[in-house]
Amino acid sequence: MYTPEMLASIAKVEATRKARMGVEPRRMTAEEKEALLSQYHPDYKNDGFATLSVGPNKGDKVPTELRALLEGKSRVAGMPINLAKIDYDVDVLVIGGGGAGASAAIEANEAGANVMIVTKLRLGDANTMMAEGGIQAADKANDSPAQHYLDAMGGGHFANVPELLRKLVMDGPGAVKWLNELGVEFDKAEDGTMITTHGGGTSRKRMHAAADYSGAEIMRTLRDEVFNRGIEVVDFTAAIELIKDDEGKIAGAVLMNMETKEILIARAKTVILATGGAGRLHYQGFPTSNHYGATADGLILGYRAGAKLLYADTLQYHPTGAAFPSQIFGALVTEKVRSMGAMLVNVEGEAFMNPLETRDVSAASIIRECGDRGKGVETPQGKAVWLDTPMIDMIHGKGTLEKRLPAMLRMFLKYGIDMRETPILVYPTLHYQNGGLKITPDGMTCVPNLFVAGEAVGGIHGRNRLMGNSLLDIIVFGRSAGQHAAKAAQGVKLGELTLKHVEDFEAEVKAAGLESDTLSPQLLPDYARKV
């Protein structure tokens, strides 16, 4: 499977392994980190960004690919849409079928609201399903939400919105307890206490996991709860535009059946955007660990309706995406592999960084090693570095990797690579949308009755997210959005439905001298072969 050059490099990794055991490379200073990031992290590359010419964030920089969609052509433009023909009429409309959307729907239902989920793929087709490493929560005797807050604030470069981060860490223990009581099969010791581990940037072991398929296990449980409650789910149906009433309140969404292209109208007293991330836009040409539908839909819909963006110029590139073989290029290799002791090693067998630096620092270190330092391993897709996975069983005992990382092991075994015996090749992959729509702690945007939860929110994680805080985020803010949206819906009286805000936005685009045939939201990635 490996080339002769790779095998020669593996020999160097094996030759240095014993000397590396138990000797962690030193942590970088704050000054070293800042210098590294400014030179090598993709967020600092100006040619990857463009300035918005219209909308609430006019003058701000965003990824070039996102700008094209934010200033693109609405899918409802020129359509003969009859807003008086109501196909669905609910209290709370949840747009998105991942962990945040499911959590929101469950809590809105618990509060007595008539709630419906609409999702362009299927319930559970989301980044939640693909999260592997675990969910953070400060629920052990040697930990506290205050310590969790400090870790996350430092990891986010002190740019986190304080009240959002406070809610995340304070509600964290309750969120894990809620999931446990719903039936999530967390890893537990024989006495029933949860097994916790470190993640990059954490000062305490607070990562709760279900082997290395934590997100899938959480999503399984949430999906079952949605179905058990009889919550209506309309799948393979995308929201292509938000609807307001004549007083400017959010009042529902225009939907499109993904198979038949039929247009449907959903009227709702409150709307929750839980549309997830943007990895399938492949910013700066990076591969992605994201699911097929991650195309930033919520950001486009919310922005056109007048909601503000926060930190849309910052993305997370997970340091360890699979770099070989090509069939799994970009697939996530969970940070849990490093938290269990596997070191990042260059072509010469040298450990070039502490394995538990924060994700942005780790990604930039790998990019530097494969670039200016010239110490990357050559693969068909470019340079990469080794993740020395055999160290795990050497540290913790034979069988540990198979028990704690079964999904990882299976993924590589499928291609003839046994990560218990052989190191694997990794390179940063586009993983998470740090920025998103700006919300208050109750989950609402500046647009009345428009709530947001999950990866479509900006500000919770600052300019870099720590491992395990995304699964926590979707539960804490998903539940909160559902509770507050249900409560808000009780006092809503909707006026006449209108799409005037779409017309006004298009007029602003035209006045700015912009012309675009790019339909937005994009809905699905375009992988058609270009001739």
Coordinates of C-alpha atoms in Angstrom, one line a residue, residues 28-462:
M28 CA 4.7 26.8 22.3
T29 CA 4.7 30.2 23.9
A30 CA 1.9 32.7 23.1
E31 CA 4.3 34.7 20.9
E32 CA 5.4 31.6 19.0
K33 CA 1.8 30.6 18.4
E34 CA 0.9 34.0 17.0
A35 CA 3.9 34.1 14.7
L36 CA 3.1 30.6 13.4
L37 CA -0.6 31.3 12.8
S38 CA 0.0 34.6 11.0
Q39 CA 2.4 33.0 8.6
Y40 CA 0.8 29.6 8.0
H41 CA -2.8 29.3 9.0
P42 CA -5.3 29.7 6.1
D43 CA -7.4 32.3 8.0
Y44 CA -4.5 34.7 7.6
K45 CA -4.1 34.3 3.8
N46 CA -5.7 37.5 2.3
D47 CA -6.2 36.0 -1.1
G48 CA -8.7 33.6 0.3
F49 CA -11.1 36.4 1.3
A50 CA -13.2 39.1 -0.2
T51 CA -15.1 42.1 1.1
L52 CA -18.9 42.2 1.3
S53 CA -20.5 45.0 -0.7
V54 CA -24.1 44.7 0.6
G55 CA -26.1 43.6 3.6
P56 CA -25.7 44.0 7.4
N57 CA -22.0 43.2 7.3
K58 CA -21.1 45.4 4.4
G59 CA -17.3 46.1 4.5
D60 CA -16.4 42.9 6.4
K61 CA -14.2 40.2 4.9
V62 CA -15.5 36.7 4.4
P63 CA -14.2 33.7 2.4
T64 CA -14.4 34.3 -1.3
E65 CA -16.7 31.3 -1.9
L66 CA -19.1 32.5 0.8
R67 CA -19.2 36.0 -0.5
A68 CA -20.4 34.7 -3.9
L69 CA -23.3 33.0 -2.2
L70 CA -24.2 35.9 0.2
E71 CA -24.3 38.2 -2.8
G72 CA -25.7 35.7 -5.2
K73 CA -29.1 35.3 -6.8
S74 CA -32.0 34.1 -4.7
R75 CA -33.6 30.8 -5.8
V76 CA -37.0 32.4 -5.5
A77 CA -36.2 35.3 -7.9
G78 CA -38.7 35.2 -10.8
M79 CA -40.7 32.3 -9.3
P80 CA -44.5 32.7 -9.3
I81 CA -44.8 31.9 -5.5
N82 CA -48.3 32.0 -4.0
L83 CA -47.7 32.8 -0.3
A84 CA -51.4 32.5 0.4
K85 CA -51.3 28.7 -0.3
I86 CA -50.0 27.3 3.0
D87 CA -48.7 23.8 2.9
Y88 CA -47.5 23.6 6.5
D89 CA -48.7 25.7 9.4
V90 CA -46.7 25.3 12.7
D91 CA -45.7 27.1 15.8
V92 CA -41.9 26.3 15.4
L93 CA -40.2 25.5 12.2
V94 CA -36.8 23.9 12.6
I95 CA -34.6 24.1 9.4
G96 CA -31.9 21.4 9.6
G97 CA -31.8 17.8 10.8
G98 CA -28.6 17.4 12.7
G99 CA -28.0 17.4 16.5
A100 CA -28.9 21.1 17.0
G101 CA -32.1 20.8 15.0
A102 CA -33.2 17.6 16.7
S103 CA -32.4 19.0 20.2
A104 CA -34.4 22.1 19.4
A105 CA -37.4 20.2 18.1
I106 CA -37.4 17.9 21.2
E107 CA -37.5 20.8 23.6
A108 CA -40.0 22.8 21.6
N109 CA -42.2 19.7 21.6
E110 CA -41.7 19.3 25.3
A111 CA -42.9 22.9 25.8
G112 CA -46.1 22.0 24.0
A113 CA -45.4 23.7 20.7
N114 CA -46.5 22.3 17.3
V115 CA -43.0 21.8 15.8
M116 CA -41.8 20.5 12.4
I117 CA -38.3 19.7 11.2
V118 CA -37.5 20.3 7.5
T119 CA -34.2 19.0 6.2
K120 CA -32.7 18.8 2.7
L121 CA -31.4 15.3 3.2
R122 CA -32.5 13.0 5.9
L123 CA -32.8 13.4 9.7
G124 CA -29.3 12.8 10.9
D125 CA -27.4 13.6 7.6
A126 CA -25.3 16.2 9.4
N127 CA -21.8 17.0 10.8
T128 CA -23.1 15.7 14.1
M129 CA -23.1 12.2 12.7
M130 CA -19.5 12.5 11.7
A131 CA -18.1 13.9 15.0
E132 CA -15.9 11.3 16.6
G133 CA -13.9 12.4 19.6
G134 CA -16.4 13.3 22.3
I135 CA -18.3 16.1 24.1
Q136 CA -16.8 18.3 26.8
A137 CA -18.5 19.0 30.1
A138 CA -17.0 20.0 33.5
D139 CA -18.8 17.4 35.6
K140 CA -15.9 15.8 37.5
A141 CA -14.7 16.7 41.1
N142 CA -11.4 18.2 40.0
D143 CA -13.0 20.4 37.3
S144 CA -15.5 23.3 37.1
P145 CA -17.4 25.3 34.5
A146 CA -15.0 28.2 35.3
Q147 CA -12.0 26.1 34.3
H148 CA -13.8 25.0 31.2
Y149 CA -14.5 28.7 30.4
L150 CA -10.9 29.7 30.8
D151 CA -9.7 26.8 28.5
A152 CA -12.2 27.7 25.8
M153 CA -11.6 31.4 26.0
G154 CA -7.9 30.9 25.7
G155 CA -8.4 28.5 22.8
G156 CA -10.7 31.0 21.1
H157 CA -8.0 33.7 21.3
F158 CA -10.1 35.6 23.8
A159 CA -12.6 36.5 21.1
N160 CA -15.5 34.3 22.4
V161 CA -18.7 36.2 23.2
P162 CA -18.5 36.0 27.0
E163 CA -22.3 35.5 27.7
L164 CA -22.5 32.7 25.0
L165 CA -19.4 30.9 26.3
R166 CA -20.7 31.2 29.9
K167 CA -24.0 29.5 28.9
L168 CA -22.0 26.8 27.1
V169 CA -19.9 25.8 30.0
M170 CA -22.6 26.3 32.7
D171 CA -25.2 24.2 30.9
G172 CA -22.5 21.6 29.9
P173 CA -23.0 19.1 32.8
G174 CA -26.7 19.2 32.4
A175 CA -26.5 18.6 28.7
V176 CA -24.4 15.4 29.2
K177 CA -26.8 14.3 31.9
W178 CA -29.7 14.9 29.5
L179 CA -28.1 12.8 26.8
N180 CA -27.2 10.0 29.2
E181 CA -30.8 9.8 30.4
L182 CA -32.0 9.8 26.8
G183 CA -29.9 6.7 26.3
V184 CA -26.5 7.7 24.8
E185 CA -24.1 4.9 25.4
F186 CA -21.1 6.8 26.8
D187 CA -17.9 5.1 27.7
K188 CA -18.1 4.1 31.4
A189 CA -15.9 2.4 34.0
E190 CA -17.2 -0.7 35.7
D191 CA -18.7 1.3 38.6
G192 CA -20.7 3.4 36.1
T193 CA -18.8 6.6 36.2
M194 CA -18.0 8.2 32.8
I195 CA -14.5 7.8 31.4
T196 CA -13.1 11.2 30.4
T197 CA -10.0 12.1 28.5
H198 CA -8.0 15.2 27.5
G199 CA -8.4 17.1 24.2
G200 CA -6.2 19.8 22.6
G201 CA -6.1 22.9 24.8
T202 CA -7.9 21.3 27.8
S203 CA -6.5 21.5 31.3
R204 CA -8.7 18.8 32.7
K205 CA -9.9 15.4 31.4
R206 CA -13.5 16.4 30.5
M207 CA -14.1 14.7 27.2
H208 CA -17.0 12.2 27.3
A209 CA -17.0 9.8 24.4
A210 CA -18.8 6.8 23.0
A211 CA -15.7 5.0 21.5
D212 CA -14.8 7.1 18.4
Y213 CA -18.4 7.4 17.1
S214 CA -19.6 9.9 19.7
G215 CA -21.6 12.0 17.3
A216 CA -23.2 9.1 15.6
E217 CA -24.3 7.7 19.0
I218 CA -25.7 11.1 20.1
M219 CA -27.5 11.5 16.7
R220 CA -28.9 8.0 17.0
T221 CA -30.4 8.8 20.3
L222 CA -31.8 12.2 19.3
R223 CA -33.3 10.8 16.1
D224 CA -35.1 8.0 18.1
E225 CA -36.4 10.6 20.5
V226 CA -37.8 12.8 17.6
F227 CA -39.5 9.8 16.1
N228 CA -40.8 8.5 19.4
R229 CA -42.4 11.9 20.1
G230 CA -44.1 11.9 16.8
I231 CA -42.5 15.2 15.7
E232 CA -43.2 15.8 12.0
V233 CA -40.1 15.5 9.8
V234 CA -40.1 16.6 6.2
D235 CA -37.0 15.2 4.6
F236 CA -35.4 15.7 1.1
T237 CA -36.9 19.2 1.3
A238 CA -34.7 22.4 1.4
A239 CA -35.5 25.8 2.8
I240 CA -34.6 28.2 -0.1
E241 CA -35.8 31.4 1.4
L242 CA -37.2 32.8 4.7
I243 CA -40.6 34.5 4.8
K244 CA -41.4 37.5 6.8
D245 CA -44.8 39.1 7.6
D246 CA -45.7 42.7 6.9
E247 CA -44.4 43.8 10.3
G248 CA -40.9 42.4 9.6
K249 CA -41.2 39.3 11.8
I250 CA -40.0 36.0 10.6
A251 CA -43.0 34.0 9.5
G252 CA -41.8 30.8 7.9
A253 CA -39.9 29.6 4.8
V254 CA -40.2 28.8 1.2
L255 CA -39.4 25.1 0.7
M256 CA -38.3 23.1 -2.3
N257 CA -38.6 19.3 -2.7
M258 CA -35.1 18.2 -3.7
E259 CA -36.4 15.4 -5.9
T260 CA -39.5 17.0 -7.6
K261 CA -38.5 20.7 -7.3
E262 CA -42.0 21.3 -6.0
I263 CA -42.3 24.6 -4.1
L264 CA -44.0 24.5 -0.7
I265 CA -44.9 27.2 1.8
A266 CA -44.4 26.7 5.6
R267 CA -45.9 29.3 7.8
A268 CA -44.4 29.4 11.3
K269 CA -44.6 31.8 14.3
T270 CA -40.9 31.2 15.0
V271 CA -38.1 29.7 12.9
I272 CA -34.9 28.0 14.1
L273 CA -32.0 27.8 11.6
A274 CA -29.9 24.7 12.4
T275 CA -28.3 24.2 9.0
G276 CA -24.8 23.4 10.1
G277 CA -21.5 24.3 8.5
A278 CA -19.8 25.1 5.2
G279 CA -17.1 22.5 4.5
R280 CA -18.5 21.5 1.2
L281 CA -17.7 24.9 -0.2
H282 CA -14.0 23.8 0.0
Y283 CA -12.6 27.2 1.0
Q284 CA -9.1 27.8 -0.5
G285 CA -9.3 24.3 -2.2
F286 CA -9.0 22.3 1.0
P287 CA -10.5 18.9 1.4
T288 CA -13.2 18.6 4.0
S289 CA -14.4 16.3 6.8
N290 CA -18.0 17.6 6.5
H291 CA -21.1 15.8 5.4
Y292 CA -22.5 16.2 1.8
G293 CA -25.0 19.0 2.6
A294 CA -22.6 21.4 4.5
T295 CA -23.0 24.4 2.2
A296 CA -23.6 27.4 4.6
D297 CA -27.4 27.6 3.8
G298 CA -28.4 29.1 7.1
L299 CA -25.9 31.9 6.7
I300 CA -27.3 32.9 3.3
L301 CA -30.9 32.7 4.4
G302 CA -30.3 34.6 7.6
Y303 CA -28.2 37.3 6.0
R304 CA -30.7 38.0 3.3
A305 CA -33.3 38.4 6.0
G306 CA -31.2 41.0 7.8
A307 CA -29.4 38.9 10.4
K308 CA -25.8 39.9 11.2
L309 CA -22.7 37.6 10.8
L310 CA -20.0 37.3 13.4
Y311 CA -16.5 36.0 12.7
A312 CA -17.4 34.7 9.2
D313 CA -13.8 35.1 8.3
T314 CA -12.6 32.3 10.6
L315 CA -12.7 28.6 9.9
Q316 CA -11.3 25.6 11.6
Y317 CA -9.0 23.3 9.7
H318 CA -8.7 20.1 11.7
P319 CA -5.1 19.2 11.8
T320 CA -5.6 15.5 11.1
G321 CA -7.5 14.7 8.0
A322 CA -6.6 11.5 6.3
A323 CA -4.0 12.2 3.6
F324 CA -3.6 8.7 2.3
P325 CA -5.0 6.6 0.6
S326 CA -6.9 8.9 -1.9
Q327 CA -10.2 7.2 -1.3
I328 CA -10.5 8.8 2.2
F329 CA -8.6 12.0 1.5
G330 CA -9.9 14.6 3.9
A331 CA -11.8 12.2 6.2
L332 CA -11.6 13.1 9.8
V333 CA -9.0 11.4 12.0
T334 CA -10.3 12.2 15.5
E335 CA -8.2 14.3 17.9
K336 CA -8.8 11.4 20.3
V337 CA -6.0 9.6 18.6
R338 CA -3.6 12.3 19.7
S339 CA -5.2 12.6 23.2
M340 CA -4.3 8.9 23.7
G341 CA -0.7 9.5 22.9
A342 CA -0.1 9.2 19.1
M343 CA 2.5 11.9 18.1
L344 CA 2.7 13.9 14.9
V345 CA 6.0 13.0 13.2
N346 CA 7.7 14.3 10.1
V347 CA 9.5 12.4 7.3
E348 CA 12.7 12.1 9.3
G349 CA 10.9 10.5 12.3
E350 CA 11.0 13.7 14.4
A351 CA 8.1 14.8 16.6
F352 CA 7.8 18.5 15.6
M353 CA 5.1 19.7 18.0
N354 CA 3.2 18.9 21.2
P355 CA 0.3 16.6 20.1
L356 CA -2.2 18.5 22.2
E357 CA -1.7 22.0 21.0
T358 CA -5.0 23.7 19.9
R359 CA -6.3 22.8 16.5
D360 CA -5.3 26.0 14.7
V361 CA -1.7 25.8 16.1
S362 CA -1.5 22.1 15.2
A363 CA -2.8 22.7 11.6
A364 CA -0.4 25.6 11.0
S365 CA 2.5 23.5 12.4
I366 CA 1.7 20.7 9.9
I367 CA 1.4 23.1 7.0
R368 CA 4.8 24.6 8.0
E369 CA 6.4 21.2 8.2
C370 CA 5.1 20.2 4.8
G371 CA 6.0 23.6 3.3
D372 CA 8.9 25.8 4.3
R373 CA 10.6 23.2 6.4
G374 CA 10.5 20.6 3.6
K375 CA 9.9 17.7 6.0
G376 CA 6.6 16.4 4.7
V377 CA 6.0 12.9 3.3
E378 CA 5.2 12.8 -0.4
T379 CA 1.7 11.4 -1.3
P380 CA -0.3 11.4 -4.5
Q381 CA -2.3 14.3 -3.1
G382 CA 0.7 16.3 -1.9
K383 CA 2.7 16.5 1.3
A384 CA 1.6 15.0 4.7
V385 CA 3.0 14.0 8.1
W386 CA 2.8 10.8 10.1
L387 CA 0.5 10.2 13.0
D388 CA 2.3 7.5 15.0
T389 CA -0.7 5.4 16.0
P390 CA 1.2 2.3 17.2
M391 CA 2.2 4.4 20.2
I392 CA -1.3 4.0 21.6
D393 CA -1.1 0.3 22.3
M394 CA 2.5 0.7 23.5
I395 CA 1.4 3.3 26.1
H396 CA -1.9 1.8 27.2
G397 CA -1.6 -1.9 26.5
K398 CA -2.4 -4.1 23.5
G399 CA -6.0 -3.9 22.4
T400 CA -6.6 -0.4 23.5
L401 CA -6.7 1.2 20.1
E402 CA -9.1 -1.5 18.8
K403 CA -11.4 -0.9 21.9
R404 CA -11.3 2.9 22.0
L405 CA -10.9 3.7 18.3
P406 CA -12.9 1.0 16.4
A407 CA -14.3 3.2 13.7
M408 CA -10.8 4.7 12.9
L409 CA -9.3 1.2 12.8
R410 CA -12.0 -0.1 10.4
M411 CA -11.7 2.9 8.1
F412 CA -8.0 2.3 7.5
L413 CA -8.2 -1.6 7.5
K414 CA -10.6 -1.3 4.6
Y415 CA -7.6 -0.1 2.6
G416 CA -5.1 -2.5 4.0
I417 CA -3.6 -0.2 6.6
D418 CA -3.4 -1.5 10.2
M419 CA -2.9 1.6 12.3
R420 CA -2.1 -0.6 15.3
E421 CA 1.1 -1.6 13.5
T422 CA 1.8 1.2 11.1
P423 CA 1.5 5.0 11.4
I424 CA -1.0 6.8 9.2
L425 CA -0.6 9.9 7.0
V426 CA -2.5 13.1 7.8
Y427 CA -2.9 16.7 6.7
P428 CA -5.3 19.5 7.7
T429 CA -8.9 19.3 6.4
L430 CA -11.6 21.9 6.5
H431 CA -13.7 21.0 9.5
Y432 CA -15.7 23.7 11.2
Q433 CA -17.3 27.1 10.7
N434 CA -16.2 29.1 13.7
G435 CA -18.2 32.1 12.5
G436 CA -21.9 32.3 11.8
L437 CA -25.0 34.3 12.6
K438 CA -24.9 36.6 15.6
I439 CA -27.3 35.6 18.4
T440 CA -28.2 36.6 22.0
P441 CA -27.9 34.0 24.7
D442 CA -31.6 32.9 24.1
G443 CA -30.6 32.0 20.5
M444 CA -32.4 34.8 18.7
T445 CA -30.9 37.0 16.0
C446 CA -31.6 40.7 15.5
V447 CA -34.5 39.6 13.2
P448 CA -37.6 39.1 15.3
N449 CA -38.4 35.4 15.9
L450 CA -35.5 34.1 13.9
F451 CA -33.4 31.7 16.1
V452 CA -30.1 29.9 15.3
A453 CA -28.5 26.9 16.9
G454 CA -25.4 24.8 16.2
E455 CA -22.6 25.4 13.7
A456 CA -24.5 28.2 12.0
V457 CA -24.0 30.4 15.1
G458 CA -20.9 32.7 15.4
G459 CA -19.2 33.8 18.6
I460 CA -19.4 30.9 21.0
H461 CA -16.0 29.5 20.2
G462 CA -14.3 32.8 19.3

